[in-house]
Short mmCIF file of N, CA and C and ligand atoms in Angstrom, two decimals:
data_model
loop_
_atom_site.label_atom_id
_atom_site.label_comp_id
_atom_site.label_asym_id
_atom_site.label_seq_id
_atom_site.Cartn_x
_atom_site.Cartn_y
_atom_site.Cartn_z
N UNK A 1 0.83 -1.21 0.00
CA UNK A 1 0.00 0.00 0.00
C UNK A 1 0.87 1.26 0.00
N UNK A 2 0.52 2.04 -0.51
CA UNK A 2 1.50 3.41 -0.51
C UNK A 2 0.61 4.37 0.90
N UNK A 3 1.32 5.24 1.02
CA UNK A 3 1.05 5.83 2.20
C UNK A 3 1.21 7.68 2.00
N UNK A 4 0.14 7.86 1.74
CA UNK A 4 -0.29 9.31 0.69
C UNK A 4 -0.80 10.65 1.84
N UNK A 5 0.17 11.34 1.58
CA UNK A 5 -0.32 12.48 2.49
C UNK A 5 -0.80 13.90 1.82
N UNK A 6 -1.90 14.41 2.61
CA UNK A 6 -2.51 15.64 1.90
C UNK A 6 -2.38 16.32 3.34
N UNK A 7 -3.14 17.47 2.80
CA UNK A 7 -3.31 18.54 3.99
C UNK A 7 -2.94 19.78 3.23
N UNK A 8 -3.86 21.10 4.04
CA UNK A 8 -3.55 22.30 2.99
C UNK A 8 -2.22 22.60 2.79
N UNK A 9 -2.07 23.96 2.45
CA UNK A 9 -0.81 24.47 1.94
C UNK A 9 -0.16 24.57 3.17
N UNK A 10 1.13 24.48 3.00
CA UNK A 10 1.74 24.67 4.57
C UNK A 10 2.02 23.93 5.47
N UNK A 11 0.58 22.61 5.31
CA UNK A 11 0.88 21.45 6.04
C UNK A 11 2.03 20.91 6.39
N UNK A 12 3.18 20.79 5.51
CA UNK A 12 4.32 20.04 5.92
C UNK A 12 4.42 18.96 5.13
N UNK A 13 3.76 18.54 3.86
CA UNK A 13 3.43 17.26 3.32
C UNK A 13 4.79 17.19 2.39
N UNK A 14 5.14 17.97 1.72
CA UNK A 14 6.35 17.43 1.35
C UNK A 14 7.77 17.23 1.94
N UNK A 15 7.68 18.08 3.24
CA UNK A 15 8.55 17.55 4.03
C UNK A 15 9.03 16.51 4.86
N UNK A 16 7.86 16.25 4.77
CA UNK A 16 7.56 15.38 5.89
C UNK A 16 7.24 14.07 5.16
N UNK A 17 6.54 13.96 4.09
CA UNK A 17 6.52 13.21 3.07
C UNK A 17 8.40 12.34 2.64
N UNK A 18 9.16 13.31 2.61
CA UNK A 18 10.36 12.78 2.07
C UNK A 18 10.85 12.26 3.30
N UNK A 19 11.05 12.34 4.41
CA UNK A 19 11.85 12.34 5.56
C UNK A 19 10.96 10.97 5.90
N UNK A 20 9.73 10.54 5.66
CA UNK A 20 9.17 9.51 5.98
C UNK A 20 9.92 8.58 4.95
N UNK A 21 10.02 8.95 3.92
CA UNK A 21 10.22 7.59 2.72
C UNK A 21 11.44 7.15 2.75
N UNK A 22 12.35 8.05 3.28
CA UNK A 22 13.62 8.02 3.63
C UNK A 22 13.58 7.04 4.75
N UNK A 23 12.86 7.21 6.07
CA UNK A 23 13.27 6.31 7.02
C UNK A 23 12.83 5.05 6.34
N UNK A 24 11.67 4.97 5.90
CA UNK A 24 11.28 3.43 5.51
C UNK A 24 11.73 3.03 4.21
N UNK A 25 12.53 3.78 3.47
CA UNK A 25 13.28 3.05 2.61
C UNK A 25 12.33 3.37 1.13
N UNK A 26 11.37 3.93 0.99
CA UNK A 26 10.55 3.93 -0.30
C UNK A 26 10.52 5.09 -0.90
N UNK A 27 10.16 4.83 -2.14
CA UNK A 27 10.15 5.97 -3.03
C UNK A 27 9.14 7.25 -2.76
N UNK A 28 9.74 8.05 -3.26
CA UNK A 28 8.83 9.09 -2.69
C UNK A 28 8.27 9.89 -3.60
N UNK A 29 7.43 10.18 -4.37
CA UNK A 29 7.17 11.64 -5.00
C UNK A 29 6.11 12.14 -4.54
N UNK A 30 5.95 13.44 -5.73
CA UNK A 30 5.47 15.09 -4.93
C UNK A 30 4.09 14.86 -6.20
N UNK A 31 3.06 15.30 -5.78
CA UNK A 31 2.16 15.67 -7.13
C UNK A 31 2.23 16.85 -8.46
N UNK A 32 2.78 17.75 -7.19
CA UNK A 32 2.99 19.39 -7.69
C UNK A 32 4.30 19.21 -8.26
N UNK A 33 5.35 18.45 -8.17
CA UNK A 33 6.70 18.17 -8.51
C UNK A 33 6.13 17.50 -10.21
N UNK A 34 5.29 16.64 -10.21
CA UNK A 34 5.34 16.01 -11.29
C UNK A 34 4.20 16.28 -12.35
N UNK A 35 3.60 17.36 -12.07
CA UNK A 35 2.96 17.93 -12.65
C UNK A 35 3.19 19.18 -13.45
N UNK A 36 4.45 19.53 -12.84
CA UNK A 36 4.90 20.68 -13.48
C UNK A 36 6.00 20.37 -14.10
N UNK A 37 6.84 19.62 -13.72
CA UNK A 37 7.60 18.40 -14.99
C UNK A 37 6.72 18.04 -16.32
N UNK A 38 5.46 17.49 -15.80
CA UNK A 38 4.74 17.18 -16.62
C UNK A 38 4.05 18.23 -17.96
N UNK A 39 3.94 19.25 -17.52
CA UNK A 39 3.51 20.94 -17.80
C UNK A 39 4.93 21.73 -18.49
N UNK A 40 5.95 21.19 -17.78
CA UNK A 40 7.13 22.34 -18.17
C UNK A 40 7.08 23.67 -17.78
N UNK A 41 5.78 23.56 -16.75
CA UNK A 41 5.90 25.10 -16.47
C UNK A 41 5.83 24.72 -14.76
N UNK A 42 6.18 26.23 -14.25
CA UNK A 42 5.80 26.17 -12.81
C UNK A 42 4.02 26.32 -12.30
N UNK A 43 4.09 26.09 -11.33
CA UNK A 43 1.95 25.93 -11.02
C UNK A 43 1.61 27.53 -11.05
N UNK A 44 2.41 28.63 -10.60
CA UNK A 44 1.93 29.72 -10.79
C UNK A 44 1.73 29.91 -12.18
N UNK A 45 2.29 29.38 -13.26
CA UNK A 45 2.37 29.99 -14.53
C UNK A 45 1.17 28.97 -14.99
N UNK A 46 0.78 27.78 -15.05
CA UNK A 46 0.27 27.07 -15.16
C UNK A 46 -1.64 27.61 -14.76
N UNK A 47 -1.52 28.09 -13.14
CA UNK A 47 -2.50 29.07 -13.69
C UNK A 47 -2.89 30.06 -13.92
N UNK A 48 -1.95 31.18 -14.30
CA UNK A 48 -2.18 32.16 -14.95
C UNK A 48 -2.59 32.00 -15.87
N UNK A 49 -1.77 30.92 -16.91
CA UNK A 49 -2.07 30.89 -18.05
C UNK A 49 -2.83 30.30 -18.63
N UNK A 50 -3.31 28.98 -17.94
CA UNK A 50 -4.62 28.26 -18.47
C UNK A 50 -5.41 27.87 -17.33
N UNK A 51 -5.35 28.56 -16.45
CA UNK A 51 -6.76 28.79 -15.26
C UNK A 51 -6.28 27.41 -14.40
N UNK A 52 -7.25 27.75 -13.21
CA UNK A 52 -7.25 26.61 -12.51
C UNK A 52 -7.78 25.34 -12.61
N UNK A 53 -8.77 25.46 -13.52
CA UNK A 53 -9.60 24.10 -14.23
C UNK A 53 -8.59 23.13 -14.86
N UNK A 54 -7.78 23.58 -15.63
CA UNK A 54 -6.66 23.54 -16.31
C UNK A 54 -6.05 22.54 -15.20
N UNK A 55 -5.62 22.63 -14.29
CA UNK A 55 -4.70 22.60 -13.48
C UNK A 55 -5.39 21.47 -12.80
N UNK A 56 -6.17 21.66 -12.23
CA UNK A 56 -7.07 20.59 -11.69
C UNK A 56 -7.26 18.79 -12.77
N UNK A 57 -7.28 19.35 -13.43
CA UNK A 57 -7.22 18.10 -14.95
C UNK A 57 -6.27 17.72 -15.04
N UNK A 58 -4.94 18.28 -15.16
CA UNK A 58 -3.75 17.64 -14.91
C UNK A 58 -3.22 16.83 -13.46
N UNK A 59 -3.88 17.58 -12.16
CA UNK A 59 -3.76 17.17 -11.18
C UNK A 59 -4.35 15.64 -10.97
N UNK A 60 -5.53 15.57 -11.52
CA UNK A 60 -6.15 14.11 -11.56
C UNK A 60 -5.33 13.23 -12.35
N UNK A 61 -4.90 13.66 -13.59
CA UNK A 61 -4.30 12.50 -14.68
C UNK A 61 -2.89 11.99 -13.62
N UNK A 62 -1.96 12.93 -13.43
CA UNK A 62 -0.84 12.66 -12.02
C UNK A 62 -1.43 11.69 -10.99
N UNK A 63 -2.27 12.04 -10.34
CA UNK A 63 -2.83 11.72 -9.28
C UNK A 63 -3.73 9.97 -10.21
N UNK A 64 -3.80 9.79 -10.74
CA UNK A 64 -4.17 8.67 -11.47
C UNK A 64 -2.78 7.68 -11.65
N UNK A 65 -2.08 8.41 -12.68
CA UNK A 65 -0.52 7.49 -12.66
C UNK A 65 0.14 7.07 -11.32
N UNK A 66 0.06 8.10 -10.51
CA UNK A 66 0.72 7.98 -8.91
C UNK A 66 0.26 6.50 -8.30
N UNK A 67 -1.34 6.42 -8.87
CA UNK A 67 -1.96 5.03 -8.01
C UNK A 67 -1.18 3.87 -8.67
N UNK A 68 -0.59 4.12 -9.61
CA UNK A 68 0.19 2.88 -10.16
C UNK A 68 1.28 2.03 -9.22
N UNK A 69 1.42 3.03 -8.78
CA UNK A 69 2.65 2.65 -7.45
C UNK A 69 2.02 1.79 -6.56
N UNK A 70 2.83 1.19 -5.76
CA UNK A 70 2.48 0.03 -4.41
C UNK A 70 2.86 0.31 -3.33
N UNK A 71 3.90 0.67 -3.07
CA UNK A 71 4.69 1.47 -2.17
C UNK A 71 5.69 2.17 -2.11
N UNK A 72 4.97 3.32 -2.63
CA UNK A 72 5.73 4.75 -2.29
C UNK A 72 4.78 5.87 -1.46
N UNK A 73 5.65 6.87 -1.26
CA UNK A 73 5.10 7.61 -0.25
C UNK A 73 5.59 8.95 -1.02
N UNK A 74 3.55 9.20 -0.95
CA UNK A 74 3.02 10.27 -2.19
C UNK A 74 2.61 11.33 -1.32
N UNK A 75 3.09 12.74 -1.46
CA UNK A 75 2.61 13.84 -1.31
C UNK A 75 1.75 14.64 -2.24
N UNK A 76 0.17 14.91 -1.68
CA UNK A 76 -0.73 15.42 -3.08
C UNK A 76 -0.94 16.64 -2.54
N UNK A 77 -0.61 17.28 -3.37
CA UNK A 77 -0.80 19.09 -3.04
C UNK A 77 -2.47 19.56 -2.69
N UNK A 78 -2.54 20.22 -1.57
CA UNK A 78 -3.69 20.41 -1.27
C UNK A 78 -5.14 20.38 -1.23
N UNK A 79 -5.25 20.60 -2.91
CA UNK A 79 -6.73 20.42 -3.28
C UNK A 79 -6.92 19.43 -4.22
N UNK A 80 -6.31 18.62 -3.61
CA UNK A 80 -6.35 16.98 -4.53
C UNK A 80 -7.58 16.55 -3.69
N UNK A 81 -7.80 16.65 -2.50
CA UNK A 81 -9.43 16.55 -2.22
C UNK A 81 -10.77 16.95 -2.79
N UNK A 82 -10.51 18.01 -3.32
CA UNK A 82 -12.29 18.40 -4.15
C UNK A 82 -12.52 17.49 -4.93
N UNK A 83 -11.97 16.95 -5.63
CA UNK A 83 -12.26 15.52 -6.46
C UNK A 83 -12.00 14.29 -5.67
N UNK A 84 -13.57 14.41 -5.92
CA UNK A 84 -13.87 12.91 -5.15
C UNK A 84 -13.19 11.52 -5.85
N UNK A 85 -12.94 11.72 -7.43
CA UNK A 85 -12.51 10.45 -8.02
C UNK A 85 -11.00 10.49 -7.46
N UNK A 86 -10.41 11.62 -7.15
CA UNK A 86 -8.91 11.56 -6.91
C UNK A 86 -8.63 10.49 -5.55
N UNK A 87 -9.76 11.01 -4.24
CA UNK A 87 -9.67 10.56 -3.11
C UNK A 87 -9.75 9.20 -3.71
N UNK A 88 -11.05 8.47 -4.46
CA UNK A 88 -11.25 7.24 -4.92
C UNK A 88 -10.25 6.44 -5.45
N UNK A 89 -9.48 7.39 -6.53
CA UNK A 89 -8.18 6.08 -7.01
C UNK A 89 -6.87 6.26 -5.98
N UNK A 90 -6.89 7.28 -5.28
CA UNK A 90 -5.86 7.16 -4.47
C UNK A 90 -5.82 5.73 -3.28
N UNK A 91 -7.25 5.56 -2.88
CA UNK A 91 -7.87 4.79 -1.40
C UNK A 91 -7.43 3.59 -1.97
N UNK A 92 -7.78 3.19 -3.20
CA UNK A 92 -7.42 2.01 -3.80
C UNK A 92 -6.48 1.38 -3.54
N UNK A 93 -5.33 1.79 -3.50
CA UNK A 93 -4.00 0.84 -3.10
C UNK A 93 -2.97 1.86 -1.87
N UNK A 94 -3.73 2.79 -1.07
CA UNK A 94 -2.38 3.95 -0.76
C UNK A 94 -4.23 4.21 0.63
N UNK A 95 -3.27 4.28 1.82
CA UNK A 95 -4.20 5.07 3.07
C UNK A 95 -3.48 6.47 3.06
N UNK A 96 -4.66 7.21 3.07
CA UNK A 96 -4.33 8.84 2.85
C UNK A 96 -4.81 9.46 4.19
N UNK A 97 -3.62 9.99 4.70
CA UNK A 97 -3.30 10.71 6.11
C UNK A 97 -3.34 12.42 5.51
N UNK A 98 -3.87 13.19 6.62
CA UNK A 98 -4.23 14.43 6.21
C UNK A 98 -3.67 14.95 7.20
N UNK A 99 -2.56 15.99 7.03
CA UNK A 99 -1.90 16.75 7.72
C UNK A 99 -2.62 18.07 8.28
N UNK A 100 -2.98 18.06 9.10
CA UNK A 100 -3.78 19.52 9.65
C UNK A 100 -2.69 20.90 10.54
N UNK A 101 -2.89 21.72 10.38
CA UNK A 101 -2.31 23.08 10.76
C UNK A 101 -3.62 23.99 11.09
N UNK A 102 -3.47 24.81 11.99
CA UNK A 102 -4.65 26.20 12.02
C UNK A 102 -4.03 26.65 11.47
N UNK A 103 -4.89 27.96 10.83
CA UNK A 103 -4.88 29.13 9.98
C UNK A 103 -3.79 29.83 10.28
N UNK A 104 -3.75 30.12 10.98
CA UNK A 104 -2.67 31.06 11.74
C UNK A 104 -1.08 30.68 11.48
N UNK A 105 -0.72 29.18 11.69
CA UNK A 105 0.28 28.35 11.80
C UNK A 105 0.05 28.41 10.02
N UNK A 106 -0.43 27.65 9.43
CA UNK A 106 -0.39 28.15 8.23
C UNK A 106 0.30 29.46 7.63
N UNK A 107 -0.34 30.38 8.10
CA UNK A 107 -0.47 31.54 6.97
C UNK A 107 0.91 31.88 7.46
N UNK A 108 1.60 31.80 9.30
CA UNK A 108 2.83 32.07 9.77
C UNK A 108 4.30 31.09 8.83
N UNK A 109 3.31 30.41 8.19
CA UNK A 109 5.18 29.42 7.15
C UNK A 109 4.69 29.61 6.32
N UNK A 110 4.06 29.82 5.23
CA UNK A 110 3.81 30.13 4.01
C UNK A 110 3.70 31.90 3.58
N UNK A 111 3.48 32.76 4.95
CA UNK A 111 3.88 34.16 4.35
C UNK A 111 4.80 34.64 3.48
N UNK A 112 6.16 34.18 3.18
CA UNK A 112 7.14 34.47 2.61
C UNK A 112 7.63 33.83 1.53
N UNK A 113 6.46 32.66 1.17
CA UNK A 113 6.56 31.97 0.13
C UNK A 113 5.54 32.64 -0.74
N UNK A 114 6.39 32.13 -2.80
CA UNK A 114 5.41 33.20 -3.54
C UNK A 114 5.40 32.27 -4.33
N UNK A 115 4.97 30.77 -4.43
CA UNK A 115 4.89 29.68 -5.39
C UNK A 115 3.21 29.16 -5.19
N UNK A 116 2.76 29.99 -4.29
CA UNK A 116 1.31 29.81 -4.32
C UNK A 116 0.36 30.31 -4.86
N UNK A 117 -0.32 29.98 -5.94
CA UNK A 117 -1.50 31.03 -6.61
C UNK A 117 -2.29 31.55 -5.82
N UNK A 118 -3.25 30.33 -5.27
CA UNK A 118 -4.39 30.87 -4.53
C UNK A 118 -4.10 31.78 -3.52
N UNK A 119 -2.81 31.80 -2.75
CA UNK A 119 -2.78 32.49 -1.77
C UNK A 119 -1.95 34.13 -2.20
N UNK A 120 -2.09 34.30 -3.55
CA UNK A 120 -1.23 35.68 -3.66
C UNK A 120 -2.61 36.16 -4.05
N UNK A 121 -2.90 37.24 -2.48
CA UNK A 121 -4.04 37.88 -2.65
C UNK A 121 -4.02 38.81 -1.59
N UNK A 122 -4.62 39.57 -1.23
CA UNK A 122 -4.83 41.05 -0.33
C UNK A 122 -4.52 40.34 1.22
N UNK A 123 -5.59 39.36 1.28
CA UNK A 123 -5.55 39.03 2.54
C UNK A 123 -5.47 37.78 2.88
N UNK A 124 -3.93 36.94 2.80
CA UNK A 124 -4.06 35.65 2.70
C UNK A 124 -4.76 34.97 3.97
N UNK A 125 -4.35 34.59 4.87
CA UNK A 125 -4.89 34.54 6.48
C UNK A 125 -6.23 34.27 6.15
N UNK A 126 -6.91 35.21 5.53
CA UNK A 126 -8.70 35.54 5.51
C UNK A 126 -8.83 33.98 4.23
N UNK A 127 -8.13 34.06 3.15
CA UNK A 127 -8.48 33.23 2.44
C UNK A 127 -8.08 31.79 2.47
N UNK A 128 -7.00 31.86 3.47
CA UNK A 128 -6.77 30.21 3.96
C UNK A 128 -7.88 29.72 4.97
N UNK A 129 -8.31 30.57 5.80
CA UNK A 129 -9.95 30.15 6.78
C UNK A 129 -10.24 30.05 5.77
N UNK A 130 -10.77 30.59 4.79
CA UNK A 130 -12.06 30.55 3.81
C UNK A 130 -11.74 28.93 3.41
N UNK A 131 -10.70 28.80 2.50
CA UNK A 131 -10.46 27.69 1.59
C UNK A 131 -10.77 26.54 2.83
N UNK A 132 -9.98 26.59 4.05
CA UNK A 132 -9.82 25.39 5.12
C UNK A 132 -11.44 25.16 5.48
N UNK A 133 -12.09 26.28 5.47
CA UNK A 133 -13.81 26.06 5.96
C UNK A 133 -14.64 25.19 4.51
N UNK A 134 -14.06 25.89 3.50
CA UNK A 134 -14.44 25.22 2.33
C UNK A 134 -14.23 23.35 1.90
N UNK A 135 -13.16 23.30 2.74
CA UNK A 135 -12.43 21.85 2.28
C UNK A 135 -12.72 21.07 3.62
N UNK A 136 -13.40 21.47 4.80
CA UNK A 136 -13.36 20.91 6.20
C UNK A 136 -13.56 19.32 5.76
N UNK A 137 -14.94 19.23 4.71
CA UNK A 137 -15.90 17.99 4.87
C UNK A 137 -14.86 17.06 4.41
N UNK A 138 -14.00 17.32 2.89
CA UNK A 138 -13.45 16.56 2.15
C UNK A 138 -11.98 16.04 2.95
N UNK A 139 -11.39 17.06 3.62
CA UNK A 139 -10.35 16.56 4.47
C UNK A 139 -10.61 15.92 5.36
N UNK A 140 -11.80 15.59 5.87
CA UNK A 140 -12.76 14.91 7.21
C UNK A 140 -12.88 13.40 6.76
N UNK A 141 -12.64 13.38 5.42
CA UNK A 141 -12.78 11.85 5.17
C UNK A 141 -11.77 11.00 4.78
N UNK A 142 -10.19 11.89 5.28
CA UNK A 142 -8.96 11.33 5.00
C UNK A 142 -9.36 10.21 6.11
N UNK A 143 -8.10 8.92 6.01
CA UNK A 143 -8.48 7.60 6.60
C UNK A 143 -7.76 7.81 8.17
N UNK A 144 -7.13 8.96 7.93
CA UNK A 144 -6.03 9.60 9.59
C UNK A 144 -5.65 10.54 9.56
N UNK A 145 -5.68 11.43 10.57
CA UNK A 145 -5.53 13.20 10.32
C UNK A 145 -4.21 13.09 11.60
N UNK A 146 -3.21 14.41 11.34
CA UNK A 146 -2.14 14.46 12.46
C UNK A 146 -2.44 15.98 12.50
N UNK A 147 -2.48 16.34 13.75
CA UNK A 147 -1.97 17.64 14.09
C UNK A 147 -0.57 18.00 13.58
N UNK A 148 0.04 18.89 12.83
CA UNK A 148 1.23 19.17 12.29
C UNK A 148 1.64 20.63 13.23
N UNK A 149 0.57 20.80 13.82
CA UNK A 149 0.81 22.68 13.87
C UNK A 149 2.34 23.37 14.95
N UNK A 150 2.31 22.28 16.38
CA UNK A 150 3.25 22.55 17.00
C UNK A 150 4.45 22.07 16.64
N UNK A 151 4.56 21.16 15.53
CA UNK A 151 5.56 20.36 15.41
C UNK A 151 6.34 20.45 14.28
N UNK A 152 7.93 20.03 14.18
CA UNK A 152 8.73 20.28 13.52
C UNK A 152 8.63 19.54 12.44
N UNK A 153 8.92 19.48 11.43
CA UNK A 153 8.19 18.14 9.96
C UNK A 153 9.44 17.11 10.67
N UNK A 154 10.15 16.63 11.45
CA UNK A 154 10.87 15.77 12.07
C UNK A 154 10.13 14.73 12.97
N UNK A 155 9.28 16.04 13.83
CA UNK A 155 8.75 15.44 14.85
C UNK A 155 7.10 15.13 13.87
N UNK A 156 6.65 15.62 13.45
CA UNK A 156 5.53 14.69 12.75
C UNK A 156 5.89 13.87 11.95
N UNK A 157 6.93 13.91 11.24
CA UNK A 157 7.10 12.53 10.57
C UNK A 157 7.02 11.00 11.67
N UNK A 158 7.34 11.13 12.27
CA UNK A 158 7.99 10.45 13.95
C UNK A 158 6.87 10.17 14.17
N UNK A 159 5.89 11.03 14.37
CA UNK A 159 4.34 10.45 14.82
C UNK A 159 3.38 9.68 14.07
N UNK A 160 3.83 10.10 12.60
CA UNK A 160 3.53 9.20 11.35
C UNK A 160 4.08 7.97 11.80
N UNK A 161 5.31 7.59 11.52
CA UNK A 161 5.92 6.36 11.25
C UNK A 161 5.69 5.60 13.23
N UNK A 162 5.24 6.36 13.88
CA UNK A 162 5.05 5.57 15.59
C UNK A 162 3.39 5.14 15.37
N UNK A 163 2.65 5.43 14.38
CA UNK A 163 1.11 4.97 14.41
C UNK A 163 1.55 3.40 13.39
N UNK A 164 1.00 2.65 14.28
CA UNK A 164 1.09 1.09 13.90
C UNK A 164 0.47 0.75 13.20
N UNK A 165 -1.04 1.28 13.11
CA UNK A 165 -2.05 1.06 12.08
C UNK A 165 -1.64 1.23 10.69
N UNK A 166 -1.09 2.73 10.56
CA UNK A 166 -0.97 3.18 9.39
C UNK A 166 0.58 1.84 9.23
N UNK A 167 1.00 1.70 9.74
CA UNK A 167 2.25 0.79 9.63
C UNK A 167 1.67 -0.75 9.03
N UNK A 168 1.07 -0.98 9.73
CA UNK A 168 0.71 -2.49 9.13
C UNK A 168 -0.21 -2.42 8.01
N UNK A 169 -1.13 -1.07 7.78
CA UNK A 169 -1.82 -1.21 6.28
C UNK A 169 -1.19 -0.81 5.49
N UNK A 170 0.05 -0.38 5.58
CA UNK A 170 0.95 -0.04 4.61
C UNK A 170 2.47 -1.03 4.30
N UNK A 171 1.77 -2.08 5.27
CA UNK A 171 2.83 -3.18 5.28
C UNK A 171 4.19 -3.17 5.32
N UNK A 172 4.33 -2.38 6.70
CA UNK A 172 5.09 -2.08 7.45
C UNK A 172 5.45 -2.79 8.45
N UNK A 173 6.40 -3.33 8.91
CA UNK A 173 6.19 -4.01 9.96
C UNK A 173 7.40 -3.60 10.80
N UNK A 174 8.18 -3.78 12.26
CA UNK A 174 9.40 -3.96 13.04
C UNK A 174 10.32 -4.27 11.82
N UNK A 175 9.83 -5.72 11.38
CA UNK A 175 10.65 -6.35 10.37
C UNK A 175 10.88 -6.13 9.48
N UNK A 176 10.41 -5.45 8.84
CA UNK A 176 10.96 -5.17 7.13
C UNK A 176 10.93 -3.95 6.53
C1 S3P B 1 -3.06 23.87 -4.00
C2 S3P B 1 -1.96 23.45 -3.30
C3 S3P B 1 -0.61 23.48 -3.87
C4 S3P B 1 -0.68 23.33 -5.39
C5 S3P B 1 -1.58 24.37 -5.97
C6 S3P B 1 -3.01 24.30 -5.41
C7 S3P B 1 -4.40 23.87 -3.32
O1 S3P B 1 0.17 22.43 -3.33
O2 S3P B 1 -1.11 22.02 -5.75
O3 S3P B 1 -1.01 25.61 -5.71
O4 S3P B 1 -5.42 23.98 -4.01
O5 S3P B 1 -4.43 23.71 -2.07
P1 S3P B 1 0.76 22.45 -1.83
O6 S3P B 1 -0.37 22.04 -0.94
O7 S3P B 1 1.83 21.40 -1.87
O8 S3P B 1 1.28 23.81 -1.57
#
């Protein structure tokens, strides 16, 4: 089973994502990494230039190939939840853990970053509540949620790889 992490922007998912695949030895990729490989462009340019619909369509076709994998450990950029078919082919072979942050903790590590569309706007803070109130239901039906907010992407990875559950459905074991 692959072992697939979401959570909004900021979450920590690709950090924390690599530092996991690393301890357990598996491959790791990014959605947003291979989508814009895939694109040749970066995601800001991607939707400037052909909207977010755009973007979303490519995100599924990625997010489709990704399920090909068995065990690797997949980071899906934020709003890989509004599509319900995404959650669907992901569940298929991969348990998807949802990294949670408050608003605040959010908007405090991502202020100084400018690789985000949605959030280059007047009042980011205001529009990460918005988006996080918007996405509550769909992130509510990840299969395991972690608090990320006090913690270093070290120390949540650590809390990832210490939950046994997610360990043995991802066929994980002490042993191997
Ligand atoms: C998005 C999150 C981004 C990226 C795109 C849209 C979102 O990924 O896919 O900017 O809708 O939440 P990260 O969550 O990795 O920043």
């Amino acid at each position: 089973m692959n072992l697939v992490l979401t959570g909004f922007m900021g979450s920590g998912k690709s950090t924390v994502g690599k530092i996991i695949a690393e301890k357990l030895g598996r491959e790791y990729c990014d959605t947003d990494e291979l989508i814009e490989k895939t694109a040749g462009m970066q995601i800001n340019d991607i939707f400037k230039e052909r909207g977010e619909a755009a973007f979303r369509l490519l995100e599924s076709e990625i997010v489709k190939s990704v399920c090909e994998k068995s065990s690797a450990v997949i980071s899906c950029g934020g709003g890989v939840v509004l599509n319900s078919q995404n959650i669907e082919n992901l569940s298929k072979n991969g348990v998807i853990v949802y990294l949670y942050a408050s608003p605040e903790q959010i908007y405090e590590r991502i202020k100084n970053e400018g690789h985000r569309p949605l959030l280059k706007c007047a009042d980011p803070l205001n529009e990460i509540k918005r988006l996080l109130e918007q996405r509550r239901e769909a992130y509510s039906n990840c299969d395991f949620s972690f608090d990320t907010g006090g913690l270093s992407a070290g120390e949540a990875a650590e809390k990832i790889l210490e939950n046994n559950e997610i360990m043995k459905l991802i066929g994980k074991t002490k042993n191997n």
